Amino acid sequence: MVIYDFVASEKFGFARVPIFGVMDKTGKVIFDSRGETEVETTTYYDEQTKKEYPKSSTYVFHDDDATVKFNVTWTDIIEVRDMYGATADQVHYGMAGEQQRKAYDAMGIKPAYMRYYANGTLTMTNSEGTVEESGDMIYEFNYPGVPDPRAHLG
């Protein structure tokens, strides 16, 4: 399973571009959706980066005669990379110096990246029935932008 849920900047109207695919054990694509997606997200606020991040997201995708529901909830943070921040904890936060932050400000971005351990549940329904699989996964969230409620993160 591969999911990429990108939200564009204001310049592009905060357009959401979800790409989702499911492959069987042989690598054959058995579900592919690049269209409209239903999504519900519960967020948490990270005090260091000053951004909301997904805690749990449920997606519903449609492709021809199939519907897939995917839920992901993170359980532990593996890594935080705040390329913008300026704190003493250089292991997780504050990777940019003053000059780099000025360059980011000129571009209107505040890049950050989070990686989590998560639990995912995939439910696929088509004319042949319903299949559900659950398991542990690594969930990554790249957040290069500046927080803006119009970007509909949650």
mmCIF file of C-alpha atoms in Angstrom:
data_model
loop_
_atom_site.group_PDB
_atom_site.id
_atom_site.type_symbol
_atom_site.label_atom_id
_atom_site.label_comp_id
_atom_site.label_asym_id
_atom_site.label_seq_id
_atom_site.Cartn_x
_atom_site.Cartn_y
_atom_site.Cartn_z
ATOM 1 C CA MET A 1 0.000 0.000 0.000
ATOM 2 C CA VAL A 2 1.216 3.482 -0.874
ATOM 3 C CA ILE A 3 -0.427 6.756 0.088
ATOM 4 C CA TYR A 4 0.716 10.270 -0.715
ATOM 5 C CA ASP A 5 -1.608 13.052 0.418
ATOM 6 C CA PHE A 6 -0.206 16.389 -0.750
ATOM 7 C CA VAL A 7 -1.779 19.808 -0.134
ATOM 8 C CA ALA A 8 -0.514 22.566 -2.432
ATOM 9 C CA SER A 9 0.329 26.112 -1.372
ATOM 10 C CA GLU A 10 -1.946 29.151 -1.525
ATOM 11 C CA LYS A 11 -0.620 29.896 -5.024
ATOM 12 C CA PHE A 12 -2.388 26.710 -6.175
ATOM 13 C CA GLY A 13 -5.536 27.191 -4.095
ATOM 14 C CA PHE A 14 -4.512 24.686 -1.390
ATOM 15 C CA ALA A 15 -5.496 21.914 -3.808
ATOM 16 C CA ARG A 16 -5.384 18.446 -2.247
ATOM 17 C CA VAL A 17 -3.678 15.797 -4.392
ATOM 18 C CA PRO A 18 -4.235 12.337 -2.896
ATOM 19 C CA ILE A 19 -2.510 9.387 -4.556
ATOM 20 C CA PHE A 20 -3.300 5.925 -3.221
ATOM 21 C CA GLY A 21 -2.543 2.426 -4.414
ATOM 22 C CA VAL A 22 -2.719 -1.141 -3.176
ATOM 23 C CA MET A 23 -0.551 -3.942 -4.524
ATOM 24 C CA ASP A 24 -0.882 -7.666 -3.959
ATOM 25 C CA LYS A 25 2.026 -9.876 -2.787
ATOM 26 C CA THR A 26 3.364 -10.119 -6.331
ATOM 27 C CA GLY A 27 3.478 -6.339 -6.783
ATOM 28 C CA LYS A 28 0.458 -6.194 -9.095
ATOM 29 C CA VAL A 29 -1.601 -3.030 -8.597
ATOM 30 C CA ILE A 30 -5.081 -4.101 -7.484
ATOM 31 C CA PHE A 31 -6.409 -0.654 -6.548
ATOM 32 C CA ASP A 32 -5.402 2.780 -7.842
ATOM 33 C CA SER A 33 -7.086 6.041 -6.912
ATOM 34 C CA ARG A 34 -5.995 9.565 -7.790
ATOM 35 C CA GLY A 35 -9.395 11.190 -7.571
ATOM 36 C CA GLU A 36 -11.614 12.706 -4.932
ATOM 37 C CA THR A 37 -10.990 11.381 -1.464
ATOM 38 C CA GLU A 38 -12.945 11.591 1.753
ATOM 39 C CA VAL A 39 -10.673 12.220 4.730
ATOM 40 C CA GLU A 40 -11.175 12.824 8.446
ATOM 41 C CA THR A 41 -8.164 13.747 10.545
ATOM 42 C CA THR A 42 -7.617 14.253 14.254
ATOM 43 C CA THR A 43 -4.568 16.406 14.946
ATOM 44 C CA TYR A 44 -2.189 17.176 17.777
ATOM 45 C CA TYR A 45 -0.157 20.341 18.284
ATOM 46 C CA ASP A 46 3.635 20.094 18.436
ATOM 47 C CA GLU A 47 4.870 22.829 20.755
ATOM 48 C CA GLN A 48 8.388 22.977 19.298
ATOM 49 C CA THR A 49 7.481 23.319 15.613
ATOM 50 C CA LYS A 50 4.267 25.259 16.357
ATOM 51 C CA LYS A 51 2.313 23.103 13.904
ATOM 52 C CA GLU A 52 -0.651 20.737 13.933
ATOM 53 C CA TYR A 53 0.151 17.202 12.762
ATOM 54 C CA PRO A 54 -2.166 14.266 12.063
ATOM 55 C CA LYS A 55 -2.628 11.899 14.991
ATOM 56 C CA SER A 56 -5.216 9.733 13.253
ATOM 57 C CA SER A 57 -6.552 9.879 9.696
ATOM 58 C CA THR A 58 -9.288 7.917 7.958
ATOM 59 C CA TYR A 59 -9.395 7.974 4.161
ATOM 60 C CA VAL A 60 -12.065 6.598 1.828
ATOM 61 C CA PHE A 61 -11.035 6.057 -1.808
ATOM 62 C CA HIS A 62 -13.148 4.954 -4.774
ATOM 63 C CA ASP A 63 -11.931 3.288 -7.982
ATOM 64 C CA ASP A 64 -14.351 1.736 -10.483
ATOM 65 C CA ASP A 65 -16.273 -0.934 -8.530
ATOM 66 C CA ALA A 66 -14.070 -0.879 -5.413
ATOM 67 C CA THR A 67 -13.962 1.218 -2.265
ATOM 68 C CA VAL A 68 -11.031 1.269 0.133
ATOM 69 C CA LYS A 69 -11.056 2.667 3.648
ATOM 70 C CA PHE A 70 -7.678 3.275 5.245
ATOM 71 C CA ASN A 71 -7.161 4.323 8.860
ATOM 72 C CA VAL A 72 -3.761 5.223 10.277
ATOM 73 C CA THR A 73 -3.023 6.234 13.875
ATOM 74 C CA TRP A 74 0.493 6.883 15.084
ATOM 75 C CA THR A 75 1.604 5.412 18.385
ATOM 76 C CA ASP A 76 5.199 6.666 18.820
ATOM 77 C CA ILE A 77 7.309 9.427 17.314
ATOM 78 C CA ILE A 78 10.466 8.034 15.720
ATOM 79 C CA GLU A 79 11.950 11.249 14.376
ATOM 80 C CA VAL A 80 11.347 14.988 14.263
ATOM 81 C CA ARG A 81 13.251 17.179 11.842
ATOM 82 C CA ASP A 82 12.502 20.854 12.175
ATOM 83 C CA MET A 83 14.573 22.403 9.427
ATOM 84 C CA TYR A 84 13.292 25.864 10.378
ATOM 85 C CA GLY A 85 13.463 25.918 14.164
ATOM 86 C CA ALA A 86 15.971 27.439 16.513
ATOM 87 C CA THR A 87 16.234 25.540 19.795
ATOM 88 C CA ALA A 88 18.999 24.067 21.903
ATOM 89 C CA ASP A 89 17.803 20.492 21.189
ATOM 90 C CA GLN A 90 19.667 20.055 17.902
ATOM 91 C CA VAL A 91 18.872 16.336 17.848
ATOM 92 C CA HIS A 92 15.207 16.933 17.076
ATOM 93 C CA TYR A 93 14.670 20.637 16.586
ATOM 94 C CA GLY A 94 16.463 23.699 15.352
ATOM 95 C CA MET A 95 18.401 22.514 12.322
ATOM 96 C CA ALA A 96 18.529 25.939 10.614
ATOM 97 C CA GLY A 97 20.718 28.834 11.526
ATOM 98 C CA GLU A 98 19.613 32.450 11.268
ATOM 99 C CA GLN A 99 20.757 32.831 7.650
ATOM 100 C CA GLN A 100 18.877 29.711 6.545
ATOM 101 C CA ARG A 101 15.705 30.826 8.386
ATOM 102 C CA LYS A 102 15.856 34.133 6.493
ATOM 103 C CA ALA A 103 16.040 32.197 3.220
ATOM 104 C CA TYR A 104 13.061 30.049 4.295
ATOM 105 C CA ASP A 105 11.140 33.199 5.285
ATOM 106 C CA ALA A 106 11.792 34.693 1.836
ATOM 107 C CA MET A 107 10.268 31.541 0.308
ATOM 108 C CA GLY A 108 7.334 31.581 2.743
ATOM 109 C CA ILE A 109 8.094 28.115 4.131
ATOM 110 C CA LYS A 110 8.868 26.501 7.510
ATOM 111 C CA PRO A 111 9.939 22.956 6.649
ATOM 112 C CA ALA A 112 9.484 20.139 9.145
ATOM 113 C CA TYR A 113 9.336 16.369 8.872
ATOM 114 C CA MET A 114 7.941 13.775 11.285
ATOM 115 C CA ARG A 115 8.238 9.990 11.261
ATOM 116 C CA TYR A 116 6.064 7.744 13.419
ATOM 117 C CA TYR A 117 5.361 4.138 14.325
ATOM 118 C CA ALA A 118 1.717 3.674 13.477
ATOM 119 C CA ASN A 119 -1.077 1.150 13.171
ATOM 120 C CA GLY A 120 -2.863 0.959 9.853
ATOM 121 C CA THR A 121 -6.090 -0.783 8.894
ATOM 122 C CA LEU A 122 -7.041 -1.265 5.257
ATOM 123 C CA THR A 123 -10.560 -2.385 4.302
ATOM 124 C CA MET A 124 -11.178 -3.094 0.609
ATOM 125 C CA THR A 125 -14.689 -3.788 -0.690
ATOM 126 C CA ASN A 126 -15.578 -4.781 -4.258
ATOM 127 C CA SER A 127 -17.987 -7.085 -6.080
ATOM 128 C CA GLU A 128 -16.116 -10.121 -4.724
ATOM 129 C CA GLY A 129 -16.515 -9.115 -1.066
ATOM 130 C CA THR A 130 -14.580 -7.373 1.676
ATOM 131 C CA VAL A 131 -11.003 -7.916 2.838
ATOM 132 C CA GLU A 132 -9.498 -6.245 5.916
ATOM 133 C CA GLU A 133 -5.839 -6.169 6.952
ATOM 134 C CA SER A 134 -4.227 -4.430 9.933
ATOM 135 C CA GLY A 135 -0.662 -4.047 11.056
ATOM 136 C CA ASP A 136 2.190 -1.873 12.192
ATOM 137 C CA MET A 137 3.766 0.549 9.788
ATOM 138 C CA ILE A 138 6.015 3.564 9.499
ATOM 139 C CA TYR A 139 4.107 6.754 8.758
ATOM 140 C CA GLU A 140 5.919 9.855 7.507
ATOM 141 C CA PHE A 141 4.609 13.401 7.376
ATOM 142 C CA ASN A 142 6.470 16.074 5.405
ATOM 143 C CA TYR A 143 5.233 19.568 6.292
ATOM 144 C CA PRO A 144 7.201 22.200 4.332
ATOM 145 C CA GLY A 145 4.599 24.950 4.580
ATOM 146 C CA VAL A 146 3.544 27.595 7.030
ATOM 147 C CA PRO A 147 0.431 26.682 9.067
ATOM 148 C CA ASP A 148 -2.722 27.986 7.371
ATOM 149 C CA PRO A 149 -6.267 26.819 8.238
ATOM 150 C CA ARG A 150 -7.254 27.129 4.562
ATOM 151 C CA ALA A 151 -4.940 24.206 3.782
ATOM 152 C CA HIS A 152 -7.496 21.868 5.448
ATOM 153 C CA LEU A 153 -5.003 19.646 7.245
ATOM 154 C CA GLY A 154 -7.605 18.416 9.700
#
